[in-house]
Short mmCIF file of C-alpha atoms in Angstrom, two decimals:
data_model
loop_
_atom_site.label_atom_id
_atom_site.label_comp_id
_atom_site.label_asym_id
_atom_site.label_seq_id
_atom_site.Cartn_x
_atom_site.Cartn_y
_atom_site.Cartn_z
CA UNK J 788 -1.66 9.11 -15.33
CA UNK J 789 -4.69 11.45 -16.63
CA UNK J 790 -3.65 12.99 -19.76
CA UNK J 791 -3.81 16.74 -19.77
CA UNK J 792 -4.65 19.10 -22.48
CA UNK J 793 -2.01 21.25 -23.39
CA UNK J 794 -4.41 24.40 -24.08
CA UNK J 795 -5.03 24.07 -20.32
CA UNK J 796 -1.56 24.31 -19.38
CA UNK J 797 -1.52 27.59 -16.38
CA UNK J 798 1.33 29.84 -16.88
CA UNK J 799 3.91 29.91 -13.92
CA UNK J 800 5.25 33.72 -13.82
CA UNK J 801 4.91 34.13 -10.16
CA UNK J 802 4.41 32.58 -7.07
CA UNK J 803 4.63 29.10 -5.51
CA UNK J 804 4.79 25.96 -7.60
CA UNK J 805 2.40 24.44 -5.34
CA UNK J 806 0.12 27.51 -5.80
CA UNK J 807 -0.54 26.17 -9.25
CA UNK J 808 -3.16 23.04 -9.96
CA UNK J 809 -1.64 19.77 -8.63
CA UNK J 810 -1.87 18.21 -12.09
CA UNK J 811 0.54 20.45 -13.94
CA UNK J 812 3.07 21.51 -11.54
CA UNK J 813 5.58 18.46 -12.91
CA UNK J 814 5.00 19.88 -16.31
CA UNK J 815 5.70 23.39 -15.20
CA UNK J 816 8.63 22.55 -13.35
CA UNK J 817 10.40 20.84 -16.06
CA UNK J 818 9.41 23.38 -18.82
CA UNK J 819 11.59 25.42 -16.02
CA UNK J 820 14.33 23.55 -16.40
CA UNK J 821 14.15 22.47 -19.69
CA UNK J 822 14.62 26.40 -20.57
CA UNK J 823 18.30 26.61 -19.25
CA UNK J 824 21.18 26.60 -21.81
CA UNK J 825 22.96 24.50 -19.19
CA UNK J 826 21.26 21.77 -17.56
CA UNK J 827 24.02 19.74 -16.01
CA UNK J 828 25.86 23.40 -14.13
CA UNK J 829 21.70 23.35 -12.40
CA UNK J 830 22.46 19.86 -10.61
CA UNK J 831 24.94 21.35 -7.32
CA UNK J 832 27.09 18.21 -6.41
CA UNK J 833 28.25 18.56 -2.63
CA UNK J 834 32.36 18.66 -1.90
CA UNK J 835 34.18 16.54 0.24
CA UNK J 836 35.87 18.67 2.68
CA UNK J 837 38.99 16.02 3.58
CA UNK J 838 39.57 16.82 7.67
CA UNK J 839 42.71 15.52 7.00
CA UNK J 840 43.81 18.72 4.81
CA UNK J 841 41.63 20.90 6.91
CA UNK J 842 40.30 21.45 10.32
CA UNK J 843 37.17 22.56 9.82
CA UNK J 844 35.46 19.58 11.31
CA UNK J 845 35.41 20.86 14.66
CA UNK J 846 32.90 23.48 14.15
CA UNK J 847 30.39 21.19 11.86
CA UNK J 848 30.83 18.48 14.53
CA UNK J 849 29.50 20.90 17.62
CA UNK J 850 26.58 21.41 15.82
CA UNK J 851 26.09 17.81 14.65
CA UNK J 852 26.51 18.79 11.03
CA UNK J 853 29.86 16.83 10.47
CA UNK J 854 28.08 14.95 7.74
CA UNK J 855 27.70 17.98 5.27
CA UNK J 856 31.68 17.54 5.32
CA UNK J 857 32.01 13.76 4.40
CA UNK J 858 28.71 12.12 3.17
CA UNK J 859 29.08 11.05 -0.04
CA UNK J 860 27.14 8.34 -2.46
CA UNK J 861 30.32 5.46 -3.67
CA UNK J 862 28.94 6.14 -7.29
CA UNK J 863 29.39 9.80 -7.46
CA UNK J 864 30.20 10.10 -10.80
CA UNK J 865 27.33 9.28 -12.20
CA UNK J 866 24.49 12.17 -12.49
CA UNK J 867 20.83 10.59 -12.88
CA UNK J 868 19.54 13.58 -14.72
CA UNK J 869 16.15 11.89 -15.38
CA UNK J 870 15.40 10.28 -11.69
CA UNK J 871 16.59 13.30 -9.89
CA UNK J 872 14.23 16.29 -11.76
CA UNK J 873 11.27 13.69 -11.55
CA UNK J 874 11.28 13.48 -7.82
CA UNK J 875 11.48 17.02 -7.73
CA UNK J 876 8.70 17.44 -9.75
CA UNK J 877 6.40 15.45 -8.09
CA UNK J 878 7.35 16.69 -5.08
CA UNK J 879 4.60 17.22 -2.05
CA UNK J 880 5.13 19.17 1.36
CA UNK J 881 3.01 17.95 4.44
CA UNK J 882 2.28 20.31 6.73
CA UNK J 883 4.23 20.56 9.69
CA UNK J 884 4.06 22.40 13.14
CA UNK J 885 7.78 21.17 14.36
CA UNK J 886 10.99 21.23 12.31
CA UNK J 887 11.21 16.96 12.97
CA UNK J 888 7.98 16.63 11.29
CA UNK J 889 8.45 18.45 8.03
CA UNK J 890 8.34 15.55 5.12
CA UNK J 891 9.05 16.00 1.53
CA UNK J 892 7.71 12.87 -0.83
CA UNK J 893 8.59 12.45 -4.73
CA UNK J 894 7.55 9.92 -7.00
CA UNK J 895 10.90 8.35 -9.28
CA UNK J 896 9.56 5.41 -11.66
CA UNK J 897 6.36 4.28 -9.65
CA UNK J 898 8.50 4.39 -6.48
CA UNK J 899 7.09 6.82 -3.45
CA UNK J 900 10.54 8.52 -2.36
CA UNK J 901 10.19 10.79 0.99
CA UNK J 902 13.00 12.83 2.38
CA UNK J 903 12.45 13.10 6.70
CA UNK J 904 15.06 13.51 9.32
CA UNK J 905 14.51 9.54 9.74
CA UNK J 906 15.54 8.66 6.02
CA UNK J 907 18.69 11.47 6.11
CA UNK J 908 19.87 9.89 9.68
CA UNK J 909 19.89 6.60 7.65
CA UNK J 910 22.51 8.17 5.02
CA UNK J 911 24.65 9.64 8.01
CA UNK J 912 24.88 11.03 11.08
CA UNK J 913 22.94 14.41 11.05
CA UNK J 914 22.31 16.21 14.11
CA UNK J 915 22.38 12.93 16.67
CA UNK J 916 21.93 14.83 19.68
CA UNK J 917 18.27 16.34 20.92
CA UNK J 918 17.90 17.55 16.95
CA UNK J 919 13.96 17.73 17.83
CA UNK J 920 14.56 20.24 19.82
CA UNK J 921 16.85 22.60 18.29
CA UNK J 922 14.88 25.90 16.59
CA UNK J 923 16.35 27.73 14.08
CA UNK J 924 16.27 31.78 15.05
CA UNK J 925 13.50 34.00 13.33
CA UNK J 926 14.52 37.46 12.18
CA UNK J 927 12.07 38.83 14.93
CA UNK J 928 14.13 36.56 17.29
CA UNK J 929 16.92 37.96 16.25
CA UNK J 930 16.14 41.52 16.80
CA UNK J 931 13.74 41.37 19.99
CA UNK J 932 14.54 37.92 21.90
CA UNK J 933 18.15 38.57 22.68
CA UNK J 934 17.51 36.30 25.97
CA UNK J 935 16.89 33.17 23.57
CA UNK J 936 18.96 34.52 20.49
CA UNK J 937 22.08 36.76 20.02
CA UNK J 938 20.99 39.93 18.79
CA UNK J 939 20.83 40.73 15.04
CA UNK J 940 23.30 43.79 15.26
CA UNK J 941 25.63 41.29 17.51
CA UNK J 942 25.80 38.43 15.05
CA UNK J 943 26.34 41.08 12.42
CA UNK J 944 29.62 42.22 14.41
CA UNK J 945 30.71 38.73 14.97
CA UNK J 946 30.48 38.25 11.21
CA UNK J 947 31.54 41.39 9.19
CA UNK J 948 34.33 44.09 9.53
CA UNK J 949 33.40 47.49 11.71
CA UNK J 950 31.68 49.71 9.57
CA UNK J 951 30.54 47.49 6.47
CA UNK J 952 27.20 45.57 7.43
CA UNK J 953 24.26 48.72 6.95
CA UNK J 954 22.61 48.15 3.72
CA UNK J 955 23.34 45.38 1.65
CA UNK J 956 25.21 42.83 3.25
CA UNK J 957 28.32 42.42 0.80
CA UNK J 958 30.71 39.21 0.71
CA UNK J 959 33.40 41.07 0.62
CA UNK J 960 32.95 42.60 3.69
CA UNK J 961 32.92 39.37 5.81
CA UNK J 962 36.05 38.67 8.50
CA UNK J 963 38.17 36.08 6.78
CA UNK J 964 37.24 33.13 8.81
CA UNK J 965 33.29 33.66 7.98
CA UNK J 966 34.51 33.86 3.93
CA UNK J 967 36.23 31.23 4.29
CA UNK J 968 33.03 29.15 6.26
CA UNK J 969 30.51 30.73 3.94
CA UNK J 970 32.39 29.24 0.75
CA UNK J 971 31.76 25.65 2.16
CA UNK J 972 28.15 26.62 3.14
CA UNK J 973 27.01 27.95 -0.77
CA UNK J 974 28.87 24.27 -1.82
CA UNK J 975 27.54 21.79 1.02
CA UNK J 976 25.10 23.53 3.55
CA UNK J 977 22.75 25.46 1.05
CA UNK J 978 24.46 25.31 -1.77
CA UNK J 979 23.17 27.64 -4.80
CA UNK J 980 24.89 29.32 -7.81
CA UNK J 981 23.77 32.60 -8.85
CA UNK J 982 25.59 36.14 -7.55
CA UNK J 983 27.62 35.19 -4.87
CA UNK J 984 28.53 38.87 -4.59
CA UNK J 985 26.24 39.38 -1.65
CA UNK J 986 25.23 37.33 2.00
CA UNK J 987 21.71 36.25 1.85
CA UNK J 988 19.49 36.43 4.96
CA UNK J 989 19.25 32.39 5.70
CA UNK J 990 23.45 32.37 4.89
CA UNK J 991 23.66 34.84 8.53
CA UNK J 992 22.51 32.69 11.35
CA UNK J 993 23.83 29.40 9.95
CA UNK J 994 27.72 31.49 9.84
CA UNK J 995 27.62 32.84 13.35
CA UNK J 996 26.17 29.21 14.47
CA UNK J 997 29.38 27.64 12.92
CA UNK J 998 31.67 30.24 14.12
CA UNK J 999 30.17 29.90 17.97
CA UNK J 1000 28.65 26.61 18.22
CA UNK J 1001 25.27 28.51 18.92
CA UNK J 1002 22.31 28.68 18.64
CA UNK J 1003 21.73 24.70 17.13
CA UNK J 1004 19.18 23.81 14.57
CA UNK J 1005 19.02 20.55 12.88
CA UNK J 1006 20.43 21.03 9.14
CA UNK J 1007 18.20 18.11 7.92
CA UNK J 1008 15.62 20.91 8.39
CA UNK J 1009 17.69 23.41 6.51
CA UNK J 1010 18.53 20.69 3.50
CA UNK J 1011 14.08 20.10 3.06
CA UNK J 1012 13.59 23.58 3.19
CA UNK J 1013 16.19 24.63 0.75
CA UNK J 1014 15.23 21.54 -1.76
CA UNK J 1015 11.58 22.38 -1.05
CA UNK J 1016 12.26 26.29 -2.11
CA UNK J 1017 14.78 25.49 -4.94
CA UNK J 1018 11.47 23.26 -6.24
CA UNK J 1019 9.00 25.41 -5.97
CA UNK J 1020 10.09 29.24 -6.45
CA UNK J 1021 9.75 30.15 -9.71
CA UNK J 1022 13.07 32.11 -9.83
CA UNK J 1023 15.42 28.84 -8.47
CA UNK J 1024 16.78 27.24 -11.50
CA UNK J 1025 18.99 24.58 -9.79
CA UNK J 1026 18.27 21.10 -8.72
CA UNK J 1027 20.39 20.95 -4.92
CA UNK J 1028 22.54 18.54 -2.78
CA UNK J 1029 22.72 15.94 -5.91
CA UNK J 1030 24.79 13.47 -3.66
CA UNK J 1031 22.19 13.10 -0.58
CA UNK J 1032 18.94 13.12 -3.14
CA UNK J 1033 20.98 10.28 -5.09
CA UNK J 1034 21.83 8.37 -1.86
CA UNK J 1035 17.81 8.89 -1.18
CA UNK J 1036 16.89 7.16 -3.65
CA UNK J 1037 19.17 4.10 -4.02
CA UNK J 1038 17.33 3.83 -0.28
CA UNK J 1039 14.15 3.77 -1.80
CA UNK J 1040 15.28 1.47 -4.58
CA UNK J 1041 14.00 4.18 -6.91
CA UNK J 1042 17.59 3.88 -8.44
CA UNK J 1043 19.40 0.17 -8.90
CA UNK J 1044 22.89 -0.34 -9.57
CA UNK J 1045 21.48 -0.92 -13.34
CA UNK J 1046 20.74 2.35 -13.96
CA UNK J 1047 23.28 4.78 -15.68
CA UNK J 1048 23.58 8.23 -15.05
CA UNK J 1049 25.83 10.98 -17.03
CA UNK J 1050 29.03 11.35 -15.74
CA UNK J 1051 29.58 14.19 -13.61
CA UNK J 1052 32.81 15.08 -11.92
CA UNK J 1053 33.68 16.29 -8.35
CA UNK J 1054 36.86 17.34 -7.15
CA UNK J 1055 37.15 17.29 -3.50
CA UNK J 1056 37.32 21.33 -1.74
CA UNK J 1057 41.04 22.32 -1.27
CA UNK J 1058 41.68 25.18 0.69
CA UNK J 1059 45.38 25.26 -1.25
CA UNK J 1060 42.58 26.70 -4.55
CA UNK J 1061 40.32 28.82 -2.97
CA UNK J 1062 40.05 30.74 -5.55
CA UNK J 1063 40.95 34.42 -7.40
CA UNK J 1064 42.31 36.88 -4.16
CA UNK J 1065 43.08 34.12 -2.13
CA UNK J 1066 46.41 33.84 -1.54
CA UNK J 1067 47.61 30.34 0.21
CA UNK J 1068 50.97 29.45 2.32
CA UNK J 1069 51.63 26.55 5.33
CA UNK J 1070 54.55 25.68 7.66
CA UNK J 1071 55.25 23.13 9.51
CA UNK J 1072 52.50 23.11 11.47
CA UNK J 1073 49.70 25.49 9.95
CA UNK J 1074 47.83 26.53 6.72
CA UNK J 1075 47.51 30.15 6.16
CA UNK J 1076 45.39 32.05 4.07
CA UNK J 1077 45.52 35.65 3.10
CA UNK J 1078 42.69 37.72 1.20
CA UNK J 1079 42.37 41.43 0.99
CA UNK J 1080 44.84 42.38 3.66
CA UNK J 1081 43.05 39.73 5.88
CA UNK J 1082 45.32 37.25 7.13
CA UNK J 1083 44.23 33.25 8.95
CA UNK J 1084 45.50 30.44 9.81
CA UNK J 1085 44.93 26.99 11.06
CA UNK J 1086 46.41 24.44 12.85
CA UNK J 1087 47.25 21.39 10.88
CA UNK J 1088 45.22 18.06 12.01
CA UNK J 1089 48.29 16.32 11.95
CA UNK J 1090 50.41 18.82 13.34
CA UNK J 1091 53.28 17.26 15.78
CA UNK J 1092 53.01 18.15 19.52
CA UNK J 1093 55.27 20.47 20.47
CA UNK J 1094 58.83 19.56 22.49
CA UNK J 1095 59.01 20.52 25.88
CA UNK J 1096 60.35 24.19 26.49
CA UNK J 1097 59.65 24.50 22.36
CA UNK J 1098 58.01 27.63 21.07
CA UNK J 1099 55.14 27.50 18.83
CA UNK J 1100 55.89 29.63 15.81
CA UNK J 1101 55.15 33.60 15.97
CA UNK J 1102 51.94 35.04 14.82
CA UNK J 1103 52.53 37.84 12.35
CA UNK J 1104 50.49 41.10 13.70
CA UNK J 1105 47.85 41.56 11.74
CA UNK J 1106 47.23 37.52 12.22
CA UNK J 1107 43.84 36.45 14.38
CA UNK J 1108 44.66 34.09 16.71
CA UNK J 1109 44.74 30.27 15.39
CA UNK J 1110 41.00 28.89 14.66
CA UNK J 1111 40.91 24.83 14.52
#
């Protein structure tokens, strides 16, 4: 490695990482994370979401996206807080004119360490069907190519209460069933910290895809682009989806069962602690959640079938029919 001067050292206030000279963007980077009180809360550690306490699977699984719900690495209590930053660092974006071909590549003790849909597919089952040809919805899509795309203003409806979604595009205002999906997104999908008061743009189409099954994009494309933007905007403090990057580089062999990480621990999601507002009951056969006068529910995987001539239990009137 060429040895740099530290009077040389550019100053990183703006823009890209990548906009800055090739040399000293792994210095900049970790002088960026170096600066946080709280290293360890940057690293975001996906949840298990357990299908067995949860239906949720069902809508993850139509898109091909079931593994966001149950990948994890058998050593996840260990955080490599020294192998993990370095590949970010390092990291290098190819340029790409199709989703499949976007590549991200890392360096982690002398080991080359790239991150493709072929290296995720070999850690689990993302997006097995015709993922090459899924595209993921522009804004301009959105609002002028309703024949390819649901319109903005319709996904909008799908998503928040009548009334609420001009302006800012507030949390609160979601129906309960996208809350409840977007909570699981900001842990497992795109996971980030920061306020969670609002809905970012990116957080909209991948919500009305899970609530309708459409349109499909391949979320090892949405996991690159989020790790590639987490590394290089100067503004993203946090080091994303610590369980795949780890699993990416025991791959590579970047990371043996020698090494030693801090430990880290990681409670599986339960929908029974969602949370402060959310208020949590079941019966026999479904789980029911309640939040600001909103009221869902959910049939229980391992709900019994119903006797013949039985009635399933009433609905309360301000309940949405069952989803799952």
């Amino acid at each position: 490695m060429m040895e740099l001067d530290p009077t040389d050292k550019p100053r990183w206030e703006a823009g890209p990482l990548d906009d800055q000279p090739e040399e000293w963007q792994p210095t900049l980077f970790n002088d960026r994370m170096n600066k946080l009180k709280d290293k360890v809360a940057a690293f975001i550690c996906e949840r298990e979401v357990r299908e067995v306490a949860f239906n949720v699977f069902a809508q993850f699984r139509t898109l091909g996206w079931e593994a966001a719900l149950n990948f994890y690495d058998k050593d996840n209590k260990n955080l490599f807080m020294n192998e993990i930053p370095e590949w970010m660092a390092t990291l290098t974006c190819t340029k790409y004119e199709r989703l499949s071909q976007m590549k991200l590549t890392g360096t982690v003790n002398g080991i080359e360490v790239e991150m493709l849909f072929d290296t995720l597919r070999k850690l689990a089952k993302y997006d097995c069907l015709h993922a090459r040809d899924y595209t993921i919805p522009s804004l301009d899509d959105l609002l002028i190519k309703p024949e390819s795309h649901p319109r903005w203003n319709d996904i909008l409806i799908a998503l928040f209460l009548s009334g609420t979604f001009s302006g800012t595009l507030y949390r609160r205002n979601l129906k309960i069933e996208a809350k409840l999906l977007l909570t699981i997104c900001i842990l497992n999908v795109k996971p980030r910290r920061g306020d969670k008061q609002e809905v970012r743009y990116p957080e909209i189409p991948v919500l009305y895809s899970l609530l309708h099954g459409s349109p499909r994009f391949p979320i090892q494309y949405l996991i690159m682009n989020h790790v590639w933007i987490c590394r290089n905007k100067v503004g993203r403090s946090i080091i994303p989806y610590f369980r795949i990057i780890t699993g990416l580089l025991k791959q590579f062999k970047a990371i043996t069962s020698e090494d030693r990480g801090a430990p880290k621990r990681n409670k599986p999601f339960d929908i029974r602690r969602m949370g402060v507002g959310w208020t949590y009951d079941e019966s026999e056969r479904y789980h029911k959640l309640k939040l600001e006068g909103q009221r869902w529910r959910a049939l229980k995987v391992d709900a019994r079938e119903l006797l013949l001539g039985e009635e399933d239990e009433p609905e309360s009137e301000d309940e949405p029919p069952e989803w799952g």
